Amino acid sequence: MKQPDRKHWLDDPRHVTWLWRGLVAFGLFVTLLEPLIDLHPHFEVENQPFFYDWFPFFSYVFIVLFSKELRKLLWRPADYYERETEDDS
Amino acid sequence: MNLLSACPPGLWMMIAGVLAVALPRGPRRLLLWTAPVLELAHIWILDPGTASALAVAGMHLEPLRVDALSRVFGTIFSIAALLSLIYGSYHDDRVEECSGTVYAGAAIAATFAGDLLTLFIWWEMTAVSSVLLVWRGGTPQAFAAGKRYLLIHVTSGVLLLWGAVEYWHLTGTLAFDHMQLQMGRAAWLIFLAFGIKACFPLLHNWLQDAYPRSTPAGSVWLSAFSTKLAVYALARGFAGTDLLIPIGATMTAFPIFFAVIENDLRKVLSYSLNNQLGFMLVGIGIGTELSLNGTAAHAFSHILYKGLLFMSMGAVLHRTGTVEASRLGGLYKSMPLTAMFCIVGSLSIAGFPLFSGFISKSMVIDAASNAGLLIPWMVLVFASAGVMDHSGIKVPFFAFFAHDQGHRVDEAPRPMLIAMGITAFLCLAIGVWPQALYAILPYPVEFHPYHLAHVIKQLELLTFSAIAFGWLYRRGHYPPEIPGVNLDFDWLYRVAIPGMLRPIRTDVAAAHRWIETRLRAASRTVWTSLANTFSPQAPFGGVISLEQGLIWICLTVAGVLLLAYSG
């Protein structure tokens, strides 16, 4: 087993914050580019302002929050199948 | 007819896989590693249109039929086999290498099958050879999952055979060509057989059950062949079948939710695999040249990036002994190369520009929008945000970053790194130079993924998905990784139905014991009576002379004749 002792760049929380801000800044940058180009929409919904920003954002939030609720229903201890079945896992 | 055009590609791999079992490590590796290379050459030597015919019991079989669709799948299967062999050479596992090679060979041979009976044979061969990879996991859980896996896959094969027989009666041919569900039961049986292997919704659990139980290399093997063989079969048999659009769209969406809450990262990848199959099925269902090209291209790039992701998690498992997200984190410090390769796989599956998924997934999504399919298109975009979560962010983030769990391990073994490096290079090469992939697709390609509008839209989608993750995670809304299992549809056949059948099983066991006791008693009685009759002390016992024997036989025959004629 190796024992790396040096501090890594990502160990510093300030650097993580920089990355986060960089991501948001990049998001704003591509958003600002959007009105400058023709997006060749196929559907009316794509003409909604900044569709490709808010639709994936809210889809993602929905997926995560819905999954969190789903876990309350579906989660069982790791040995669930071993306890519930005779010769199974 | 020369030998090359008489034998289907893949056959040599199966033979090599069997022969290699008996060889020591050096010659075994030489035989196995050269086999996929030879098969690749074989595939590309054969001209499209090449076919071989065979007449068996009045049936006209076509063990070999070459066209552009079979060639693209055969090509990626050969590449995947070689990469899996390289990856697996970090340890010396004869069963894994040989069964993997037979499995890959069967999958290749199946893609060149021109008739349904030949397809059935190789279809079942993939099931039987691949279950050994599941069992190599070596745990009781792996053995139990392997049994379920085998049962489900053999059932798929039986349905295929049944469908083939019905198809033969209906059409008078076994040729594996395009068919319509309106044909009736024959087509539906074949469709269902393909659907089981393609992980249709509710038929999907064998994948998440079996793949995560295998060895690190076993999962890499398994991730490449069975499901993509089913995709190939659906593309050949059911292109343009509308039903595949809602089925595929459902498959892109529902596994996402399970992947988000799953703690086992190889199981996350298995759900993610299921979700990617959905994109391919939507492409088949649309049935246009662009969508079918998209399906073939997505299968090709998917095998590479999904293999890469399984390779990276296999390396993590090999070094740390776990792939549970709740026990991982901070591994980029110890395994920086593995982390980098994993990120390449993640960027590819997420569809980041310059990576393979950007090319292939876009073809399917564009095909949906070109066809004016609003709801499937929106589901695919929704699912793309989900892919960004489970495979684009979750897998690399929780394994290599997140909270440092203090694992201080060595980097992955050299063979694993070499295989991951080659696969990562191919993921990038397809993204940067897609023309090479276009050149082998079934139809001419008129697709320009690097159109500015397309790049901007994709960057917005990915960036705002990542921002959503960052926002949820920083605010503590992202579900924590906790050990446990999440129930899925397999609960029905693993717990609910066996639970309902338990009283019946008790009655059946009691009846079995009753019958067994009676049979044993009856056999004892018969045995005793025979012993009493023919023992040396009994009237008919002892040794008799040849003459006496002949007299007895003659008397018996005469008696039988008298009885026969008297009637």
XYZ file of C-alpha atoms in Angstrom:
656
model
C 0.000 0.000 0.000
C 1.286 3.399 -0.945
C 0.853 6.282 1.423
C 0.602 9.468 -0.624
C 1.078 12.337 1.756
C 1.162 15.342 -0.542
C -1.817 17.650 -0.703
C -3.717 17.478 -3.939
C -5.121 20.438 -5.783
C -8.700 19.341 -5.166
C -8.093 18.988 -1.396
C -8.366 22.738 -1.125
C -12.072 23.689 -0.896
C -11.308 27.006 -2.594
C -10.290 25.143 -5.724
C -13.523 23.176 -5.704
C -15.392 26.480 -5.464
C -13.389 27.784 -8.440
C -14.394 24.750 -10.448
C -18.019 25.229 -9.512
C -17.928 28.896 -10.497
C -16.130 28.006 -13.720
C -18.900 25.542 -14.568
C -21.608 28.139 -13.953
C -19.656 30.719 -15.977
C -19.315 28.266 -18.862
C -23.054 27.592 -18.674
C -23.755 31.314 -18.901
C -21.302 31.630 -21.786
C -22.989 28.981 -23.939
C -26.379 30.423 -22.973
C -25.317 33.840 -24.223
C -24.172 32.288 -27.493
C -27.582 30.765 -28.090
C -29.389 33.919 -29.318
C -26.566 34.583 -31.751
C -27.048 31.403 -33.758
C -29.879 29.675 -35.555
C -30.652 26.510 -33.572
C -32.598 24.868 -36.429
C -35.504 23.825 -34.200
C -37.582 20.848 -35.269
C -40.320 21.354 -32.693
C -42.139 24.378 -31.385
C -40.965 23.636 -27.861
C -37.377 24.297 -28.922
C -38.355 27.891 -29.652
C -38.964 28.474 -25.956
C -36.218 30.787 -24.664
C -33.236 28.862 -23.404
C -34.995 25.513 -23.752
C -31.688 23.633 -23.645
C -30.869 25.277 -20.299
C -33.997 24.862 -18.289
C -35.268 21.574 -19.701
C -32.154 19.534 -18.786
C -31.775 21.411 -15.491
C -35.302 20.661 -14.317
C -35.205 17.145 -15.792
C -32.094 16.456 -13.753
C -33.573 17.924 -10.562
C -36.761 15.931 -11.089
C -34.821 12.709 -11.706
C -32.788 13.104 -8.524
C -35.616 14.220 -6.247
C -38.045 11.627 -7.580
C -35.415 8.904 -7.171
C -34.912 10.015 -3.593
C -38.601 9.435 -2.912
C -38.489 6.158 -4.813
C -35.715 4.926 -2.545
C -38.034 5.236 0.471
C -40.284 2.717 -1.210
C -37.714 0.381 -2.724
C -34.719 0.345 -0.385
C -34.043 -2.792 1.659
C -31.038 -3.960 3.736
C -28.193 -5.530 1.768
C -29.070 -9.072 2.932
C -32.755 -8.711 2.044
C -32.821 -11.435 -0.616
C -30.800 -13.828 1.535
C -33.317 -13.480 4.329
C -36.345 -13.663 2.080
C -35.313 -16.726 0.104
C -33.990 -20.098 1.110
C -31.187 -20.767 -1.334
C -30.838 -17.418 -2.954
C -29.097 -14.083 -2.594
C -16.311 -22.516 -52.330
C -13.243 -21.720 -50.315
C -12.941 -22.273 -46.599
C -13.345 -18.601 -45.657
C -16.665 -18.261 -47.377
C -17.860 -21.615 -46.081
C -17.231 -20.964 -42.378
C -19.004 -18.176 -40.555
C -16.805 -15.649 -38.766
C -16.753 -16.473 -35.070
C -16.447 -20.221 -35.581
C -12.683 -20.154 -35.230
C -12.972 -18.170 -32.012
C -15.248 -20.812 -30.564
C -12.861 -23.590 -31.614
C -9.878 -21.646 -30.271
C -11.703 -21.040 -26.995
C -12.311 -24.768 -26.551
C -8.814 -25.849 -27.647
C -7.154 -23.276 -25.406
C -8.600 -24.848 -22.273
C -5.973 -27.572 -22.501
C -3.012 -25.290 -23.193
C -0.531 -23.700 -20.785
C -0.619 -19.962 -20.369
C 1.762 -18.841 -23.155
C 0.354 -20.860 -26.080
C -3.155 -20.313 -24.729
C -2.778 -16.540 -24.826
C -1.226 -16.705 -28.306
C -4.132 -18.773 -29.596
C -6.802 -16.664 -27.923
C -5.381 -13.221 -28.686
C -4.844 -13.985 -32.353
C -8.354 -15.418 -32.766
C -10.268 -12.080 -32.731
C -7.653 -10.524 -35.010
C -8.091 -13.365 -37.491
C -11.861 -13.071 -37.223
C -11.677 -9.358 -37.913
C -9.621 -10.058 -41.021
C -12.077 -12.821 -41.991
C -15.026 -10.424 -41.678
C -13.388 -7.848 -43.921
C -12.146 -10.347 -46.507
C -15.703 -11.521 -47.103
C -17.588 -9.404 -49.594
C -21.081 -8.194 -48.743
C -23.477 -10.573 -50.374
C -21.379 -13.633 -49.620
C -23.570 -16.489 -48.443
C -23.296 -20.212 -47.893
C -26.188 -22.646 -48.215
C -26.804 -25.929 -46.487
C -29.718 -28.338 -46.804
C -30.582 -30.278 -43.653
C -33.666 -32.485 -43.410
C -35.476 -30.528 -46.063
C -34.604 -27.166 -44.533
C -32.508 -24.655 -46.424
C -30.064 -23.144 -43.968
C -27.690 -20.263 -44.482
C -24.923 -20.451 -41.870
C -23.172 -17.457 -43.410
C -24.647 -14.307 -44.855
C -22.605 -11.138 -45.061
C -24.025 -7.661 -45.321
C -23.189 -4.220 -43.988
C -25.262 -4.617 -40.817
C -23.703 -7.925 -39.819
C -20.265 -6.590 -40.653
C -20.435 -3.571 -38.364
C -21.589 -5.710 -35.424
C -19.067 -8.439 -36.208
C -16.316 -5.839 -36.305
C -17.065 -4.305 -32.929
C -17.560 -7.756 -31.359
C -14.085 -8.782 -32.536
C -12.545 -5.575 -31.184
C -14.376 -5.971 -27.872
C -13.143 -9.568 -27.548
C -9.531 -8.541 -28.041
C -9.835 -5.665 -25.555
C -11.470 -7.963 -23.002
C -8.662 -10.496 -23.407
C -6.022 -7.806 -22.915
C -7.837 -6.443 -19.890
C -8.320 -9.879 -18.339
C -4.657 -10.802 -18.691
C -3.907 -9.060 -15.378
C -4.606 -12.487 -13.906
C -4.429 -16.033 -15.194
C -7.981 -17.292 -15.404
C -8.311 -20.080 -17.936
C -12.095 -20.420 -17.618
C -12.710 -16.697 -17.960
C -10.521 -16.318 -21.056
C -11.778 -19.421 -22.812
C -15.470 -19.049 -22.053
C -15.255 -15.349 -22.943
C -13.705 -16.208 -26.300
C -16.347 -18.855 -27.050
C -19.038 -16.374 -25.997
C -17.694 -13.660 -28.303
C -17.281 -16.158 -31.149
C -20.899 -17.289 -30.778
C -22.084 -13.683 -30.822
C -20.073 -12.996 -33.984
C -21.335 -16.155 -35.672
C -24.912 -15.178 -34.758
C -24.551 -11.841 -36.521
C -23.678 -13.696 -39.713
C -26.503 -16.247 -39.438
C -28.729 -16.116 -42.489
C -31.438 -18.336 -41.048
C -33.322 -18.605 -37.785
C -32.103 -22.095 -36.872
C -28.453 -21.109 -37.158
C -29.247 -17.979 -35.190
C -30.872 -20.119 -32.492
C -27.807 -22.345 -32.161
C -25.420 -19.429 -31.656
C -28.005 -17.614 -29.548
C -28.028 -20.488 -27.073
C -24.255 -20.835 -27.271
C -23.878 -17.245 -26.053
C -26.102 -18.086 -23.075
C -24.264 -21.248 -22.082
C -20.761 -19.818 -22.498
C -21.481 -16.500 -20.809
C -23.009 -17.983 -17.678
C -19.543 -19.293 -16.831
C -18.408 -15.672 -16.669
C -21.143 -14.897 -14.156
C -20.230 -17.937 -12.073
C -16.559 -16.902 -12.072
C -17.667 -14.251 -9.600
C -17.179 -17.116 -7.191
C -19.733 -16.117 -4.566
C -22.983 -17.886 -3.667
C -24.756 -14.755 -4.924
C -22.965 -15.048 -8.270
C -23.937 -18.704 -8.549
C -27.586 -17.978 -7.790
C -27.624 -15.041 -10.223
C -25.996 -17.247 -12.865
C -28.737 -19.839 -12.505
C -31.415 -17.171 -13.007
C -29.426 -15.725 -15.921
C -29.158 -19.107 -17.615
C -32.823 -19.901 -17.118
C -33.903 -16.587 -18.634
C -31.511 -16.787 -21.586
C -32.347 -20.389 -22.389
C -36.018 -19.412 -22.254
C -35.256 -16.694 -24.779
C -33.648 -19.333 -26.993
C -36.577 -21.705 -26.649
C -38.973 -18.926 -27.655
C -36.755 -18.187 -30.646
C -36.834 -21.850 -31.693
C -40.579 -22.046 -31.215
C -41.007 -18.876 -33.253
C -38.684 -20.232 -35.950
C -40.727 -23.434 -36.268
C -43.963 -21.451 -36.501
C -42.322 -19.118 -39.020
C -41.263 -22.104 -41.131
C -44.783 -23.505 -41.137
C -46.183 -20.115 -42.035
C -43.760 -19.060 -44.754
C -41.986 -22.253 -45.802
C -38.620 -20.666 -45.144
C -36.264 -20.169 -42.217
C -34.486 -17.165 -43.763
C -33.787 -14.517 -41.153
C -35.174 -11.456 -42.891
C -37.362 -8.537 -42.027
C -40.670 -9.600 -40.516
C -43.860 -7.923 -39.380
C -45.572 -8.418 -36.044
C -48.821 -8.640 -38.010
C -47.649 -12.052 -39.183
C -48.948 -13.375 -35.896
C -47.605 -15.732 -33.287
C -44.374 -16.652 -35.082
C -43.209 -13.045 -35.289
C -44.360 -12.259 -31.766
C -42.435 -15.230 -30.325
C -39.264 -14.177 -32.114
C -39.807 -10.563 -31.073
C -40.197 -11.638 -27.440
C -37.088 -13.832 -27.630
C -35.098 -10.850 -28.889
C -36.767 -8.614 -26.336
C -35.658 -10.745 -23.403
C -32.029 -10.471 -24.471
C -32.457 -6.777 -25.322
C -33.784 -6.078 -21.796
C -37.241 -4.838 -22.679
C -38.885 -3.183 -19.665
C -39.915 -5.791 -17.064
C -37.740 -8.373 -18.835
C -34.567 -6.523 -17.939
C -33.539 -7.676 -14.490
C -31.252 -10.506 -15.533
C -28.777 -7.799 -16.572
C -28.604 -5.897 -13.285
C -28.738 -9.202 -11.421
C -25.868 -10.958 -13.193
C -23.358 -8.481 -14.588
C -22.315 -6.859 -11.298
C -21.646 -10.306 -9.751
C -18.935 -11.317 -12.167
C -15.194 -10.803 -11.941
C -13.709 -7.445 -13.030
C -12.935 -8.824 -16.500
C -16.099 -10.944 -16.596
C -18.256 -7.816 -16.459
C -16.283 -6.306 -19.322
C -16.915 -9.398 -21.452
C -20.572 -9.522 -20.504
C -21.209 -5.854 -21.203
C -20.292 -6.193 -24.873
C -22.152 -9.047 -26.509
C -25.551 -10.425 -25.456
C -27.577 -7.241 -25.446
C -25.976 -5.883 -28.613
C -26.589 -9.196 -30.348
C -30.258 -8.686 -29.495
C -30.088 -5.134 -30.851
C -28.599 -6.492 -34.070
C -31.324 -9.158 -34.306
C -34.063 -6.574 -33.775
C -32.469 -4.271 -36.360
C -32.427 -7.093 -38.896
C -35.818 -8.566 -38.100
C -37.960 -5.677 -36.892
C -36.639 -2.391 -38.298
C -39.428 0.128 -38.537
C -41.631 -1.654 -35.989
C -43.435 1.243 -34.318
C -43.835 -0.623 -31.051
C -40.090 -0.416 -30.515
C -40.293 3.380 -30.173
C -42.322 3.432 -26.928
C -40.441 0.360 -25.671
C -37.084 2.000 -26.355
C -38.153 5.363 -24.960
C -39.317 3.682 -21.761
C -35.984 1.900 -21.542
C -34.088 5.166 -21.823
C -36.035 6.646 -18.928
C -36.900 4.145 -16.203
C -33.425 2.740 -15.426
C -32.204 6.257 -14.659
C -34.168 6.405 -11.415
C -32.743 3.087 -10.253
C -29.232 4.141 -11.227
C -29.458 7.313 -9.132
C -30.222 5.428 -5.909
C -27.992 2.399 -6.543
C -24.912 2.044 -4.383
C -23.074 -0.684 -6.340
C -21.366 1.213 -9.149
C -21.239 -1.804 -11.474
C -24.986 -2.108 -10.977
C -25.294 1.596 -11.791
C -23.475 0.818 -15.036
C -25.837 -2.089 -15.678
C -28.862 0.198 -15.361
C -27.032 2.663 -17.546
C -26.463 -0.077 -20.136
C -30.202 -0.741 -20.107
C -30.844 2.942 -20.689
C -28.433 3.073 -23.631
C -30.133 0.069 -25.225
C -33.280 2.178 -25.220
C -31.671 4.702 -27.558
C -30.758 1.881 -29.941
C -34.266 0.425 -29.904
C -35.839 3.806 -30.634
C -33.529 4.021 -33.650
C -34.681 0.593 -34.836
C -38.318 1.506 -34.300
C -38.039 4.691 -36.362
C -36.573 2.581 -39.143
C -35.094 5.313 -41.350
C -31.597 5.099 -42.803
C -30.381 7.739 -40.349
C -31.948 6.025 -37.347
C -30.651 2.566 -38.294
C -27.221 4.028 -38.890
C -27.611 5.699 -35.502
C -28.456 2.387 -33.845
C -25.472 0.619 -35.412
C -23.161 3.536 -34.603
C -24.471 3.767 -31.052
C -24.012 0.040 -30.511
C -20.455 0.365 -31.791
C -19.490 3.321 -29.622
C -21.520 2.052 -26.671
C -19.626 -1.235 -26.551
C -16.420 0.766 -26.268
C -17.397 3.384 -23.692
C -19.466 0.996 -21.606
C -16.609 -1.488 -21.692
C -14.284 1.307 -20.608
C -16.524 2.217 -17.688
C -16.773 -1.426 -16.603
C -12.994 -1.716 -16.976
C -12.414 1.262 -14.697
C -14.816 -0.044 -12.071
C -13.234 -3.483 -12.410
C -9.857 -1.916 -11.689
C -11.317 -0.195 -8.629
C -12.811 -3.498 -7.476
C -9.526 -5.280 -8.041
C -7.554 -2.754 -6.011
C -9.947 -1.806 -3.223
C -12.146 -4.909 -3.017
C -15.347 -2.921 -3.456
C -17.361 -0.898 -5.958
C -19.849 0.372 -3.431
C -20.063 4.136 -3.736
C -20.597 4.444 0.020
C -17.130 2.936 0.587
C -15.290 4.765 -2.179
C -14.016 8.260 -2.829
C -10.770 10.096 -3.336
C -9.297 7.348 -5.509
C -7.985 9.818 -8.082
C -5.033 10.258 -5.746
C -4.032 6.597 -5.970
C -5.403 5.669 -9.386
C -5.098 8.815 -11.523
C -4.873 6.988 -14.860
C -7.898 4.828 -14.105
C -9.765 7.989 -13.068
C -8.808 9.664 -16.335
C -9.952 6.685 -18.411
C -13.201 6.529 -16.459
C -13.800 10.211 -17.193
C -13.225 9.550 -20.908
C -15.888 6.819 -20.723
C -18.203 9.172 -18.855
C -17.765 12.004 -21.347
C -18.403 9.548 -24.166
C -21.603 8.140 -22.727
C -22.829 11.613 -21.807
C -22.314 12.686 -25.421
C -19.755 15.427 -24.879
C -18.455 16.878 -28.176
C -15.249 15.185 -29.354
C -16.276 11.892 -27.751
C -17.996 8.931 -29.384
C -21.440 9.210 -27.782
C -21.820 12.715 -29.179
C -21.766 11.274 -32.671
C -23.874 8.162 -32.272
C -26.504 9.277 -29.787
C -27.068 12.458 -31.783
C -27.877 10.381 -34.859
C -30.720 8.629 -33.031
C -32.051 11.825 -31.426
C -31.877 13.682 -34.749
C -33.656 10.795 -36.453
C -36.470 11.137 -33.901
C -36.754 14.869 -34.500
C -36.571 14.438 -38.296
C -39.441 11.977 -38.025
C -41.449 14.542 -36.040
C -41.723 12.267 -33.007
C -42.128 14.940 -30.334
C -42.797 12.818 -27.251
C -40.087 10.190 -27.933
C -37.696 13.027 -28.737
C -38.462 14.769 -25.437
C -38.002 11.500 -23.565
C -34.601 11.043 -25.239
C -33.525 14.556 -24.254
C -34.812 13.952 -20.722
C -32.905 10.655 -20.649
C -29.764 12.409 -21.881
C -29.883 14.562 -18.747
C -30.269 11.347 -16.755
C -27.286 9.746 -18.484
C -25.264 12.778 -17.502
C -26.181 12.005 -13.908
C -25.676 8.284 -13.510
C -22.764 7.620 -15.825
C -21.452 11.074 -16.639
C -21.131 12.260 -13.065
C -22.126 9.712 -10.446
C -19.746 6.898 -11.354
C -16.521 8.927 -11.645
C -17.493 11.359 -8.895
C -18.283 8.856 -6.162
C -15.466 6.470 -7.070
C -12.624 8.889 -7.603
C -13.605 12.179 -5.951
C -16.361 12.971 -3.420
C -15.320 12.186 0.165
C -11.851 10.662 0.439
C -12.310 7.273 2.122
C -8.597 6.854 2.679
C -7.982 4.084 0.126
C -4.270 4.242 -0.651
C -3.791 1.597 -3.295
C -1.647 0.967 -6.333
C -2.696 2.099 -9.780
C -4.489 -0.550 -11.868
C -2.303 -3.404 -13.184
C -0.556 -2.720 -16.494
C -2.790 -4.990 -18.695
C -5.856 -3.184 -17.381
C -4.273 0.183 -18.106
C -3.305 -0.859 -21.639
C -6.834 -2.077 -22.403
C -8.360 1.056 -20.910
C -5.914 3.251 -22.818
C -6.737 1.654 -26.176
C -10.477 1.821 -25.487
C -10.268 5.467 -24.391
C -8.318 6.256 -27.551
C -11.031 4.626 -29.677
C -13.747 6.612 -27.853
C -11.903 9.809 -28.683
C -11.029 8.716 -32.218
C -14.696 8.131 -33.067
C -15.581 11.517 -31.616
C -12.848 13.383 -33.446
C -12.890 11.427 -36.697
C -16.388 9.965 -37.099
C -15.894 9.423 -40.844
C -14.119 6.141 -40.066
C -17.231 4.896 -38.283
C -19.543 6.305 -40.950
C -17.653 4.311 -43.565
C -18.724 0.980 -42.077
C -22.356 1.834 -41.273
C -25.125 0.045 -43.174
C -26.323 3.074 -45.151
C -24.654 6.143 -46.694
C -24.195 8.821 -44.043
C -25.208 12.460 -44.436
C -24.760 13.646 -40.878
C -22.897 16.681 -39.544
C -22.618 16.497 -35.755
C -20.209 19.402 -35.498
C -22.708 21.904 -36.763
C -22.393 24.939 -34.436
C -26.050 24.862 -33.371
C -25.802 21.188 -32.500
C -22.628 21.661 -30.467
C -24.086 24.616 -28.558
C -27.323 22.771 -27.792
C -25.425 19.745 -26.526
C -23.073 21.856 -24.419
C -26.035 23.648 -22.872
C -27.721 20.337 -22.095
C -24.642 18.856 -20.473
C -23.558 21.989 -18.623
C -26.958 22.660 -17.124
C -27.287 19.020 -16.112
C -23.915 19.337 -14.369
C -25.014 22.612 -12.768
C -28.129 20.847 -11.487
C -25.924 18.173 -9.941
C -23.652 20.777 -8.344
C -26.595 22.694 -6.997
C -28.264 19.593 -5.545
C -25.048 18.217 -4.110
C -23.883 21.459 -2.526
C -27.291 21.997 -0.945
C -27.416 18.448 0.392
C -30.360 17.379 -1.769
C -28.448 14.695 -3.660
C -29.349 11.284 -2.177
C -26.471 9.955 -0.067
C -24.903 6.672 -1.103
C -26.096 4.056 1.352
C -25.516 0.279 1.349
C -28.502 -1.894 0.596
C -30.551 -3.217 -2.295
C -33.349 -1.534 -4.184
C -36.253 -3.711 -5.192
C -36.903 -3.996 -8.896
C -39.216 -6.141 -10.962
C -37.178 -9.270 -10.213
C -38.596 -9.109 -6.693
C -41.669 -10.669 -8.262
C -39.916 -13.886 -9.309
C -37.317 -13.951 -6.563
C -39.540 -13.313 -3.553
C -43.241 -12.825 -4.270
C -44.012 -15.802 -6.499
C -41.789 -18.270 -4.571
C -43.494 -16.996 -1.393
C -46.926 -17.684 -2.876
C -45.811 -21.101 -4.063
C -44.275 -22.070 -0.713
C -47.439 -23.790 0.660
C -47.811 -25.649 -2.645
C -44.148 -26.588 -2.519
C -44.696 -28.007 0.993
C -47.618 -30.107 -0.255
C -45.648 -31.253 -3.294
C -42.713 -32.221 -1.083
C -45.013 -34.205 1.220
C -46.591 -35.965 -1.783
C -43.122 -36.686 -3.148
C -42.052 -38.234 0.167
C -45.269 -40.361 0.289
C -44.757 -41.669 -3.255
C -41.075 -42.297 -2.638
C -41.814 -44.339 0.515
C -44.406 -46.440 -1.330
C -42.127 -47.021 -4.309
C -39.263 -48.077 -2.068
C -41.552 -50.538 -0.241
C -42.877 -51.914 -3.547
C -39.389 -52.336 -4.979
C -38.276 -54.126 -1.810
C -41.229 -56.525 -2.160
C -40.461 -57.220 -5.843
C -36.784 -57.712 -5.113
C -37.482 -60.114 -2.250
C -39.889 -62.133 -4.372
C -37.368 -62.321 -7.249
C -34.660 -63.381 -4.837
C -36.936 -66.046 -3.379
C -37.768 -67.363 -6.864
C -34.362 -67.353 -8.499
C -31.931 -67.792 -5.616
C -29.820 -70.993 -5.749
C -32.079 -72.636 -3.177
C -35.316 -71.669 -5.004
C -37.206 -73.947 -7.468
C -36.056 -71.896 -10.490
C -32.667 -71.042 -9.028
C -29.272 -72.562 -9.542
C -27.263 -73.212 -12.667
C -28.890 -75.136 -15.529
C -27.230 -76.784 -18.488
C -27.342 -75.387 -22.052
C -29.672 -78.179 -23.151
C -32.086 -77.478 -20.292
C -32.020 -73.805 -21.204
C -32.831 -74.527 -24.844
C -35.709 -76.772 -23.874
C -37.144 -74.019 -21.671
C -36.853 -71.478 -24.499
C -38.486 -73.840 -27.032
C -41.324 -74.571 -24.640
C -41.873 -70.861 -24.013
C -41.887 -70.039 -27.758
C -44.228 -72.972 -28.478
C -46.552 -71.765 -25.739
C -46.589 -68.233 -27.155
C -47.287 -69.528 -30.695
C -50.113 -71.755 -29.461
C -51.667 -68.835 -27.641
C -51.278 -66.586 -30.721
C -52.869 -69.057 -33.162
C -55.572 -70.182 -30.788
C -56.794 -66.524 -30.680
